[in-house]
Coordinates of C-alpha atoms and ligand atoms in Angstrom, one line a residue:
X1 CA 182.1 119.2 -14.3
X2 CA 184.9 119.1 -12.4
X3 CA 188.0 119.9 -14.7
X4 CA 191.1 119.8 -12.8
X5 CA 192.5 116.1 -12.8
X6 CA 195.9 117.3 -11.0
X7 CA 196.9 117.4 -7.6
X8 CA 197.4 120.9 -6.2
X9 CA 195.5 123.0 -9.3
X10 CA 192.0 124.5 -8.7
X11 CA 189.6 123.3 -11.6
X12 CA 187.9 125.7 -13.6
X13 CA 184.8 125.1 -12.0
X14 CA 183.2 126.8 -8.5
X15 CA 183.3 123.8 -6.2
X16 CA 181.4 122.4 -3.6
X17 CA 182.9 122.3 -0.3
X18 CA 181.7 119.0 1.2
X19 CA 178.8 116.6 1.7
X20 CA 177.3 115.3 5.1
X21 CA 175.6 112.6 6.4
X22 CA 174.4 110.8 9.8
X23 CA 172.0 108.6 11.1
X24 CA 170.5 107.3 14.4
X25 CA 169.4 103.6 13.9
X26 CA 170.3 101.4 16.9
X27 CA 170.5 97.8 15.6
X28 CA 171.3 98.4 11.9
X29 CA 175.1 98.6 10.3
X30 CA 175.2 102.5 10.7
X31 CA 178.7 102.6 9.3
X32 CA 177.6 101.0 5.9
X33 CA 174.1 103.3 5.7
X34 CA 176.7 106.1 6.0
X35 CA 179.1 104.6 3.5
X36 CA 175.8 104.0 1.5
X37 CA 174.9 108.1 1.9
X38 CA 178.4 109.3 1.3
X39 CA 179.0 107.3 -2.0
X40 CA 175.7 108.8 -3.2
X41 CA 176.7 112.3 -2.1
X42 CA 180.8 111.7 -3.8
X43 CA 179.8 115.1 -6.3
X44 CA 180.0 117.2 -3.5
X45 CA 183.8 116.4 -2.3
X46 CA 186.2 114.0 -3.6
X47 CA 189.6 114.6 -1.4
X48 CA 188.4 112.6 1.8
X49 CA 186.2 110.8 3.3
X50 CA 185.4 109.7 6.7
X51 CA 183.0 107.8 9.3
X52 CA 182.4 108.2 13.3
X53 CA 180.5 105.8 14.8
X54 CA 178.8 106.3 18.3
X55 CA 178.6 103.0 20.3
X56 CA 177.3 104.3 23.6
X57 CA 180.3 104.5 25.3
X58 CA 182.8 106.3 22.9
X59 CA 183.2 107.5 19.1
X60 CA 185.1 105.2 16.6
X61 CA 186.4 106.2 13.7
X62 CA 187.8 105.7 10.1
X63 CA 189.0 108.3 7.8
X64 CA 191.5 108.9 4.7
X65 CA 192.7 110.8 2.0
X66 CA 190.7 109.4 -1.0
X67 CA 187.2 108.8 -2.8
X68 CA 184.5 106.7 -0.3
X69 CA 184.9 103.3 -2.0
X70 CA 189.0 103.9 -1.7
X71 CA 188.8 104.7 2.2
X72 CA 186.2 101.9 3.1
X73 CA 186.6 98.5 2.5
X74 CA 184.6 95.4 4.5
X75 CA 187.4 95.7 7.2
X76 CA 187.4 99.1 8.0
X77 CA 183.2 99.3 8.7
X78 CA 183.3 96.1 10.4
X79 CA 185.3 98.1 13.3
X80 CA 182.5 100.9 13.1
X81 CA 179.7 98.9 15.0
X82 CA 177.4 101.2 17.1
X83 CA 174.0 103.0 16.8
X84 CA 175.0 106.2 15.3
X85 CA 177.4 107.8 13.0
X86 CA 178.2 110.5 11.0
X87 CA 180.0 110.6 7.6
X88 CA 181.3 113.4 5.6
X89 CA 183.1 114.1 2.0
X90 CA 185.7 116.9 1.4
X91 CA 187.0 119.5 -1.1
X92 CA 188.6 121.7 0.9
X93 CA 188.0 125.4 0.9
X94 CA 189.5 126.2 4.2
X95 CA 192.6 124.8 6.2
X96 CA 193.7 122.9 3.5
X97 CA 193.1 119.3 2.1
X98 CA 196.1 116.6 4.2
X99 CA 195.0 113.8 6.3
X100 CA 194.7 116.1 9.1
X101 CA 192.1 118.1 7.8
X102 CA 189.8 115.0 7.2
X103 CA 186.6 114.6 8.5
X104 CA 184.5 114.1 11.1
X105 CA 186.5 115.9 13.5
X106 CA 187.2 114.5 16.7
X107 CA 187.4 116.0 19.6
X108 CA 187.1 115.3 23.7
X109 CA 184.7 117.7 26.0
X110 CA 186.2 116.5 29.5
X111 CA 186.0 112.8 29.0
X112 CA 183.1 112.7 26.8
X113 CA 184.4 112.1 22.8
X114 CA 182.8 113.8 20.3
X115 CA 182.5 114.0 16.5
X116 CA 181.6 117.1 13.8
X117 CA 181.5 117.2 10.4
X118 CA 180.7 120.4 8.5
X119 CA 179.4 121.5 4.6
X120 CA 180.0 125.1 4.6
X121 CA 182.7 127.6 5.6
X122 CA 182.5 130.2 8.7
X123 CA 183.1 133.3 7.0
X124 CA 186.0 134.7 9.8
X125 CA 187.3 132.3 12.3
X126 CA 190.6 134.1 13.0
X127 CA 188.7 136.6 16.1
X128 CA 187.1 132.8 17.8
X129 CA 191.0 131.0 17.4
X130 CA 192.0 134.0 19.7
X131 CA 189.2 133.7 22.0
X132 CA 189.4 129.8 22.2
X133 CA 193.4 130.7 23.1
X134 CA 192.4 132.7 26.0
X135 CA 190.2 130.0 27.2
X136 CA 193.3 127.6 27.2
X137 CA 192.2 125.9 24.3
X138 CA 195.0 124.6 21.3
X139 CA 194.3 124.0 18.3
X140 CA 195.9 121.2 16.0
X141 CA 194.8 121.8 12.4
X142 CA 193.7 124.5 10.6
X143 CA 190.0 124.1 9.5
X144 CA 187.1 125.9 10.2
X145 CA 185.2 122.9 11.3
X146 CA 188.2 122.6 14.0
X147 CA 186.9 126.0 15.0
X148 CA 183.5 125.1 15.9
X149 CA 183.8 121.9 17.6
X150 CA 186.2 123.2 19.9
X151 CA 183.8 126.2 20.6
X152 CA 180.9 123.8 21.2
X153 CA 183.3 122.1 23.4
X154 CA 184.1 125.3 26.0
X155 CA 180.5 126.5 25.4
X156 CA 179.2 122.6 26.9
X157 CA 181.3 123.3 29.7
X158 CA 179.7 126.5 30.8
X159 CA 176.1 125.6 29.9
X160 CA 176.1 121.8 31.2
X161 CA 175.2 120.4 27.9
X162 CA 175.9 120.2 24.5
X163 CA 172.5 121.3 23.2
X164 CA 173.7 124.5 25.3
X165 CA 176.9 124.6 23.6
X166 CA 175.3 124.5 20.2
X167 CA 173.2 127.6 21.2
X168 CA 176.1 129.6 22.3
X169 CA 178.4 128.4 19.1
X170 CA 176.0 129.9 17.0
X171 CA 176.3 133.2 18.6
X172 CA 179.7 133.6 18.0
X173 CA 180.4 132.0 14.8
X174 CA 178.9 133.3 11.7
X175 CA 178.7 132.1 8.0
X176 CA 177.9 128.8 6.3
X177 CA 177.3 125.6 8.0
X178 CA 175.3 122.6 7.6
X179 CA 176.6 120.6 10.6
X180 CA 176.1 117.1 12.0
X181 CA 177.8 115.8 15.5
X182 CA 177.7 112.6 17.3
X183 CA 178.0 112.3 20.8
X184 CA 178.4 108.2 22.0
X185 CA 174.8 108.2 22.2
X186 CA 173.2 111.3 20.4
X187 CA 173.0 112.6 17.1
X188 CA 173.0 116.2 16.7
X189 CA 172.4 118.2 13.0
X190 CA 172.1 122.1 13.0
X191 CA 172.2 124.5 10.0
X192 CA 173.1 128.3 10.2
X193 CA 170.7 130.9 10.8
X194 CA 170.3 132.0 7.0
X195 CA 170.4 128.0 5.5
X196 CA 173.4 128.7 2.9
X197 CA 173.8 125.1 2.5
X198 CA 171.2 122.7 2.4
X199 CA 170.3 119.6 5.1
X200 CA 167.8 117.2 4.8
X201 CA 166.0 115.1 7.5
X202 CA 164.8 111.2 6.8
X203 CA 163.0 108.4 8.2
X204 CA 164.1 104.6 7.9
X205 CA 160.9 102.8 7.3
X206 CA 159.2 100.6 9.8
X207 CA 160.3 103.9 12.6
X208 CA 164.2 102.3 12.1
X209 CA 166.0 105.5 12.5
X210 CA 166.4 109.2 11.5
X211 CA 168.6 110.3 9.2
X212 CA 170.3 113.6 7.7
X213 CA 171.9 114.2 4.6
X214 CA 173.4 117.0 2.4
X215 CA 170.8 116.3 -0.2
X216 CA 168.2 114.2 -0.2
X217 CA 169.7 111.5 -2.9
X218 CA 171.8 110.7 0.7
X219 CA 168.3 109.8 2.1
X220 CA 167.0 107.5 -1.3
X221 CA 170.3 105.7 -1.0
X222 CA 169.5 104.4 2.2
X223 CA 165.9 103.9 1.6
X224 CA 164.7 106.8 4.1
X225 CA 161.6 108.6 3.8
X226 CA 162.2 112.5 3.3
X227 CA 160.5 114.4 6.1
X228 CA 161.7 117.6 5.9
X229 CA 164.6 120.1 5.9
X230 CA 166.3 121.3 8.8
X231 CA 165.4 124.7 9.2
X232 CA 167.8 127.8 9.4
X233 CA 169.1 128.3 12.9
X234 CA 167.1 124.7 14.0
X235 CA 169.4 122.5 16.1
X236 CA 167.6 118.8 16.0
X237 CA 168.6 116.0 18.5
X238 CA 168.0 112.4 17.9
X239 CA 168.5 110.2 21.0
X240 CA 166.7 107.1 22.6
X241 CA 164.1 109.9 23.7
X242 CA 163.3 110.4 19.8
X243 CA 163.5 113.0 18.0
X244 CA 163.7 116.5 19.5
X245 CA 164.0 120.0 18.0
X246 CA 164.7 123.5 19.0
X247 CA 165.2 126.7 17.4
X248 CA 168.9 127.3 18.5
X249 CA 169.4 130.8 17.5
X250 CA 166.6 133.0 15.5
X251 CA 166.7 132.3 11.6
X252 CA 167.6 135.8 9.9
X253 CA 166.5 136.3 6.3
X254 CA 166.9 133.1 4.5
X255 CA 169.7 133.5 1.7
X256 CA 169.6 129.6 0.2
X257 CA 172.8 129.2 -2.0
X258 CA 171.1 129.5 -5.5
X259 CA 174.4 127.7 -7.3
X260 CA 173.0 124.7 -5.7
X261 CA 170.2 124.3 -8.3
X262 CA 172.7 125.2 -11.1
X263 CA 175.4 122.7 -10.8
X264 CA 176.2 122.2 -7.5
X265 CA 173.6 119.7 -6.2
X266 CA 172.4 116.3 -8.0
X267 CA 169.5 116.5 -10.5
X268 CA 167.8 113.9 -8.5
X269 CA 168.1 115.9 -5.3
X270 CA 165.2 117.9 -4.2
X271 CA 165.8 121.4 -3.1
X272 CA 163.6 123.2 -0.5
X273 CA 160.5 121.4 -2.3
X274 CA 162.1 121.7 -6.2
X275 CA 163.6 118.5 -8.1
X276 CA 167.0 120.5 -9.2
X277 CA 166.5 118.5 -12.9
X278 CA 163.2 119.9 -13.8
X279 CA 164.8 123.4 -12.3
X280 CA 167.9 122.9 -14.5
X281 CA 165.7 122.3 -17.3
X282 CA 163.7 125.3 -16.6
X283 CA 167.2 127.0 -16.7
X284 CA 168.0 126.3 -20.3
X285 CA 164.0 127.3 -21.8
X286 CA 164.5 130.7 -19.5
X287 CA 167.8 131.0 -21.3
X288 CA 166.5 129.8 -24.7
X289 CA 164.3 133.0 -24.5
X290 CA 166.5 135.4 -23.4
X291 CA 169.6 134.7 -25.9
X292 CA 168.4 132.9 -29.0
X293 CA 170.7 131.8 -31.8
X294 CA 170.1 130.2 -35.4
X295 CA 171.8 127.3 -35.2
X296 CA 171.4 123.2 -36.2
X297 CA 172.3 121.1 -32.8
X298 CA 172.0 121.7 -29.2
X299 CA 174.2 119.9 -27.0
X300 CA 174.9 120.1 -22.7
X301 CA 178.0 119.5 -21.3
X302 CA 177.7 116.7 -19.2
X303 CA 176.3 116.6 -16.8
X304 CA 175.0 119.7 -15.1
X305 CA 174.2 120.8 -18.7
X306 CA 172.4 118.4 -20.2
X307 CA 168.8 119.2 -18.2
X308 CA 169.2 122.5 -19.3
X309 CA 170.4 121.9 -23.0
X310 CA 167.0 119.8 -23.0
X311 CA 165.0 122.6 -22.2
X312 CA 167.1 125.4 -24.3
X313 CA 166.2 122.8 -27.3
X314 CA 162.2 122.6 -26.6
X315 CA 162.0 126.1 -26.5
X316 CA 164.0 127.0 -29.3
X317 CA 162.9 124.1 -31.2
X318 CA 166.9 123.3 -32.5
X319 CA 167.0 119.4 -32.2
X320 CA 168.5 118.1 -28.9
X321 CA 172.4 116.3 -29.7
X322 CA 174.2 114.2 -27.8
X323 CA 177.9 115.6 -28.8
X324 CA 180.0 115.0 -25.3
X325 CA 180.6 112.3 -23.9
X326 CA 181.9 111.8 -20.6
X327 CA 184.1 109.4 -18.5
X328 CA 182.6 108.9 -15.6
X329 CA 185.6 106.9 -13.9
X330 CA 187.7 110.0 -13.6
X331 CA 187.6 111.9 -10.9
X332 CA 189.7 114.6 -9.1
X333 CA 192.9 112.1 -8.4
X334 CA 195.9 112.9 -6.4
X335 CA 197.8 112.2 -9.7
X336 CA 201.4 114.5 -10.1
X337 CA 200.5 116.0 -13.5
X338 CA 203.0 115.4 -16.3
X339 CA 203.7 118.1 -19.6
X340 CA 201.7 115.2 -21.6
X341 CA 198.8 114.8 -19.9
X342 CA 198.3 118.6 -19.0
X343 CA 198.3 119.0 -23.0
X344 CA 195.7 116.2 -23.1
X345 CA 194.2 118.7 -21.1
X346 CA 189.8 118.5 -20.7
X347 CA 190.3 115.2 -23.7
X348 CA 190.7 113.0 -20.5
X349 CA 187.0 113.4 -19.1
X350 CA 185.6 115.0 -22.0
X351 CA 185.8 113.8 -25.7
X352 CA 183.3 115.3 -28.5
X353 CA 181.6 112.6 -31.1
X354 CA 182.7 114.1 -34.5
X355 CA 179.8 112.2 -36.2
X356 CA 177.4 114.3 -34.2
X357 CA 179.0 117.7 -35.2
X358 CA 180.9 117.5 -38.1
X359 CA 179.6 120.9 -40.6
X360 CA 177.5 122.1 -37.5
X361 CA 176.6 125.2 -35.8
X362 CA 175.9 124.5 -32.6
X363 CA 174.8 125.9 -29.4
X364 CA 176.7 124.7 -26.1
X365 CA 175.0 124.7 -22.7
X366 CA 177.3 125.3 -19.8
X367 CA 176.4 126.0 -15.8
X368 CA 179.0 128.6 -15.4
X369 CA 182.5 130.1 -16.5
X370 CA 185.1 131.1 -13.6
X371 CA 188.5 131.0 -14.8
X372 CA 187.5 130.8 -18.4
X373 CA 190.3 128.2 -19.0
X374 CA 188.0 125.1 -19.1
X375 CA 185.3 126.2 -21.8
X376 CA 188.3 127.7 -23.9
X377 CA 189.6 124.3 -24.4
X378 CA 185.8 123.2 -25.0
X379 CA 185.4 125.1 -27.7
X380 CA 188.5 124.2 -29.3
X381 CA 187.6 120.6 -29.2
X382 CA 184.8 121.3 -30.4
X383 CA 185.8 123.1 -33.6
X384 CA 188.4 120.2 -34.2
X385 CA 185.8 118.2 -34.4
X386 CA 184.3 119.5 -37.2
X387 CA 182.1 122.6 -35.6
X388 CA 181.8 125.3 -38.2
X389 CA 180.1 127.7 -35.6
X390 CA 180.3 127.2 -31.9
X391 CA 177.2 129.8 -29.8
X392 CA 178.1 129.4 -25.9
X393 CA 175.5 129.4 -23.5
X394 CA 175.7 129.9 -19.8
X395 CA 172.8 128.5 -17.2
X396 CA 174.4 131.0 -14.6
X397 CA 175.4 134.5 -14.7
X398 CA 178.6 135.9 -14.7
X399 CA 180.6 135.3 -11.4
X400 CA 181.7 138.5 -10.4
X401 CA 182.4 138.1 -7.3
X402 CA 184.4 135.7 -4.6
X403 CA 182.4 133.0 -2.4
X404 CA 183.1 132.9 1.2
X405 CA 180.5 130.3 2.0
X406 CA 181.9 127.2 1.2
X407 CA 182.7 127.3 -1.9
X408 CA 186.6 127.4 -3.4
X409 CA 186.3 131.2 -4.9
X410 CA 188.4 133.3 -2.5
X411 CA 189.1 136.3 -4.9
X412 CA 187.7 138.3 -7.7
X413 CA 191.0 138.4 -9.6
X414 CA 190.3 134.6 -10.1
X415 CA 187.3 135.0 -12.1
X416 CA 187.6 136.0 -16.0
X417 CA 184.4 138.2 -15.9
X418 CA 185.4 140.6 -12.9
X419 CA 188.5 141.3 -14.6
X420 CA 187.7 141.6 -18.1
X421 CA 184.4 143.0 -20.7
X422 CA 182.2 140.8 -22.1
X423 CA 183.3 140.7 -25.7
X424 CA 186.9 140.3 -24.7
X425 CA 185.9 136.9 -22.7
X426 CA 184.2 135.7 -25.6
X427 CA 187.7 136.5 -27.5
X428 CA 189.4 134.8 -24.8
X429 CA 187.2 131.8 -25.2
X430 CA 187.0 131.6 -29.0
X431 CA 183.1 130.8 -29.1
X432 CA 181.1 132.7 -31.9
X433 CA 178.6 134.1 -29.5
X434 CA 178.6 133.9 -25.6
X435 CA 175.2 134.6 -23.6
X436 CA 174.4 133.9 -20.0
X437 CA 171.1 133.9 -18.0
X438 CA 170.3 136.9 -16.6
X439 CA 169.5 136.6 -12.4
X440 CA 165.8 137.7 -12.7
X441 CA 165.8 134.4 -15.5
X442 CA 167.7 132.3 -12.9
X443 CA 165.2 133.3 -9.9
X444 CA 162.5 132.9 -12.8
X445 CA 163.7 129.0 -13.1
X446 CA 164.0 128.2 -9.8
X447 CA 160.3 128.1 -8.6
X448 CA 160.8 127.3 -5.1
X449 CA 158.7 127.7 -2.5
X450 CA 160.3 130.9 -0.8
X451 CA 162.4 133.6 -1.9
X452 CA 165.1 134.1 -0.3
X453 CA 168.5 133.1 -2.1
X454 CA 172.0 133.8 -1.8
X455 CA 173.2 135.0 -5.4
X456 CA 176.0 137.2 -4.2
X457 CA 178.6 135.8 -6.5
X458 CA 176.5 137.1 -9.6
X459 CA 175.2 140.0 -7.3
X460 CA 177.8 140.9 -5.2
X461 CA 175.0 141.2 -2.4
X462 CA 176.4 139.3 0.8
X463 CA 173.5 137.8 3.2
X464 CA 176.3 137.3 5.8
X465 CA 179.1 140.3 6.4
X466 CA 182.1 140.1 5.0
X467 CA 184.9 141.9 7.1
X468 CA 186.6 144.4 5.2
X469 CA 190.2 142.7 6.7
X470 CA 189.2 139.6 4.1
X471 CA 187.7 142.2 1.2
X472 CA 190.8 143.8 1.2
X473 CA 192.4 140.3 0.2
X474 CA 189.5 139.5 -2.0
X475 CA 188.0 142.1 -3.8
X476 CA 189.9 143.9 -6.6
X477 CA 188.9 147.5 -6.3
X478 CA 190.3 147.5 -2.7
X479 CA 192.9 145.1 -2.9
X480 CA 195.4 147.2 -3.3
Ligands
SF4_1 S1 178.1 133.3 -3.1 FE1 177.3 132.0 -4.8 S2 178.2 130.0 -4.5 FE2 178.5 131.1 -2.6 S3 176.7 130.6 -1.3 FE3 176.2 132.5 -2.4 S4 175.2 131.8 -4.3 FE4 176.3 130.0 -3.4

């Protein structure tokens, strides 16, 4: 639930930092399977959207400010005619969110044009923009992603070819990425050595094409086969020699961002083998367990809560409700907030169904609480609707600590339960009772098929090193 509807504020939510896509199909519409993939991966960056197209002799390309349906129209992917692209959604959490920071990136390695977009954020770039400056190099934006292709670019030059300069980029640059490049006639996809963020790898039927996605709704859209996930630290090529892969840097201890299962990713989407609903619903029965309540009504806020407000009703036995109901043609919007609508406040997306609660207590199931500010006005709408008790539960635990892998938390003093007690945020809030899932229950609910998980923004425990130059600026005990 994204929450902020104004352009320039934060919502009240941790937000994913982008979505990407690309496929290698000569002889199909590339563009539109892209524009396909982006539209169903919109939830995972709404501020800009792009396409690059590789035609065999050089990389076309369309992007803008804007949802995917705003930026492409019939017109704009009729120029985009080749056998590969690459596509890619924003919510910036580096560099900043103009035109110029819109993606895929282009760049030129001698006279060879290439594209890169990027899900993810390199956890300290500002060492590699000083080496890139002694290798003559300029940069023109301020973006991570900026960063990386212009390493892969010097790094192609000393090894001879791009597969080399993938290798070598990965040495130097360390943090999040899920990454996919398009050369004029290659496709490229690579993930970092602990696979933070998630990519997925498809087949077209009838041996059509490969394709990668964010998540693997991206792959149903277009009607491709799942095959498998690109592993940590795996670079994969897709050329007309097929489908290649290496192991471009050794895969340290796998640290898979766990947020994804709680709200980040689609329920739909499968997960490193688990369908994210049935792990969501697994959520709210774990939680159900762990903080019971006497109450008359479950409800989920829609819609990361709803799987989960299923499962905290089955086991609990409290009927399931539907109380919210959502509008699902807002979005985050570049509109200039007025006094008016800022009081209108969370009514705009959100508005309760009075018949459903009226003389209730009721148990609300949320994934998470950052600022605090969001499932404050929550609760007072739900009281003015007629609420006489209102129990919040929380299918997360508390963030405690700053993201620095892609996600828009940059510093503890952000987040209302590093900064005050437990019973004063349920003050704060206004709710009756406030619970969250412990981590052991949120491991517990997600039954994947390895174990390794970042949670360091419940935990605090950082599966990539975090400089103390940016702790200083993000953590509050040394901030000072
Ligand atoms: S710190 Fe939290 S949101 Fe960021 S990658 Fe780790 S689990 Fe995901």
């Amino acid at each position: 639930m994204a929450t902020s509807l104004f352009a320039g504020e934060r919502p009240d939510r941790l937000e994913e930092a982008c979505a990407v896509f690309g496929v290698y199909a000569p002889g199909e519409d590339v563009a539109r399977l892209t524009c396909f993939g982006l539209q169903a991966l919109q939830h995972r960056g709404q501020e800009s959207a792009g396409i690059a197209v590789g035609d065999g002799e050089t990389i076309l390309i369309h992007k803008d400010l804007g949802l995917v349906d705003q930026v492409f129209d019939e017109e704009a992917l009729a120029h985009l005619k080749g056998d590969i692209a690459i596509g890619h959604t924003r919510y910036s959490t580096a560099g900043g969110g103009g035109w110029k920071e819109a993606q895929p990136h282009v760049s030129a390695i001698d006279d060879e044009i290439i594209a890169l977009a990027h899900n993810g954020t390199l956890v300290d770039t500002v060492p590699q923009r000083a080496w890139l400056a002694n290798e003559g190099v300029q940069l023109y934006g301020h973006t991570d992603s900026e960063v990386a292709a212009r390493t892969i670019g010097v790094d192609t030059r000393r090894t001879g070819h791009i597969r080399g300069g993938i290798r070598l980029m990965m040495q130097q640059l360390h943090g999040a990425y899920a990454i996919v490049l398009a050369t004029p006639t290659a496709l490229y996809a690579f993930r970092d050595a602990h696979g933070i963020r998630p990519l997925s790898l498809g087949k077209l039927p009838d041996d059509r094409g490969w394709v990668v996605a964010s998540e693997t709704c991206g792959l149903d859209a277009v009607g491709a086969q799942f095959v498998r996930d690109v592993e940590p630290g795996e670079i994969v090529k897709v050329s007309a020699a097929g489908l290649e892969s290496e192991q471009g840097m050794q895969p340290g201890k796998r640290a898979f961002c766990i947020f994804e299962y709680v709200y980040f990713a689609r329920p739909d989407s499968v997960l490193d083998g688990e369908v994210v609903y049935h792990a969501r619903r697994r959520m709210g029965r774990v939680l159900a367990r762990e903080a019971p309540v006497e109450a008359d009504m479950v409800l989920g806020v829609p819609d990361s809560g709803v799987p989960p407000a299923l499962g905290y009703a089955e086991e609990s036995g409290i009927p399931y409700g539907d109380g919210i109901v959502k509008n699902r043609y807002v979005g985050r919007t570049f509109i200039q907030p007025t006094q008016e609508m800022r009081q209108m406040g969370i009514r705009i997306k959100l508005n309760p169904l009075p018949s459903m609660i009226r003389g209730k207590r009721i148990v609300v199931i949320d994934d998470s609480i950052v600022r605090g500010n969001t499932s404050k006005k929550l609760v007072e709408m739900l009281r003015d609707a007629g609420a006489v008790e209102v129990h919040l539960r929380i299918v997360s635990p508390e963030v405690m600590w700053p993201c620095f892998y892609g996600i828009d938390t940059d510093t503890q003093d952000q987040l209302i339960s590093a900064n005050l007690p437990h019973d004063e945020v349920c003050r704060y809030i206004g709710c009756d009772s406030l619970a969250f899932i412990s981590l052991e229950g949120l491991h517990e609910a997600v039954e994947s098929d390895h174990d390794g998980y970042c949670d360091a923004c419940f935990s605090g425990e950082y599966p990539v090193a975090i400089p103390e130059r940016l702790q200083r600026k993000a953590f509050l005990e040394i901030s000072a």
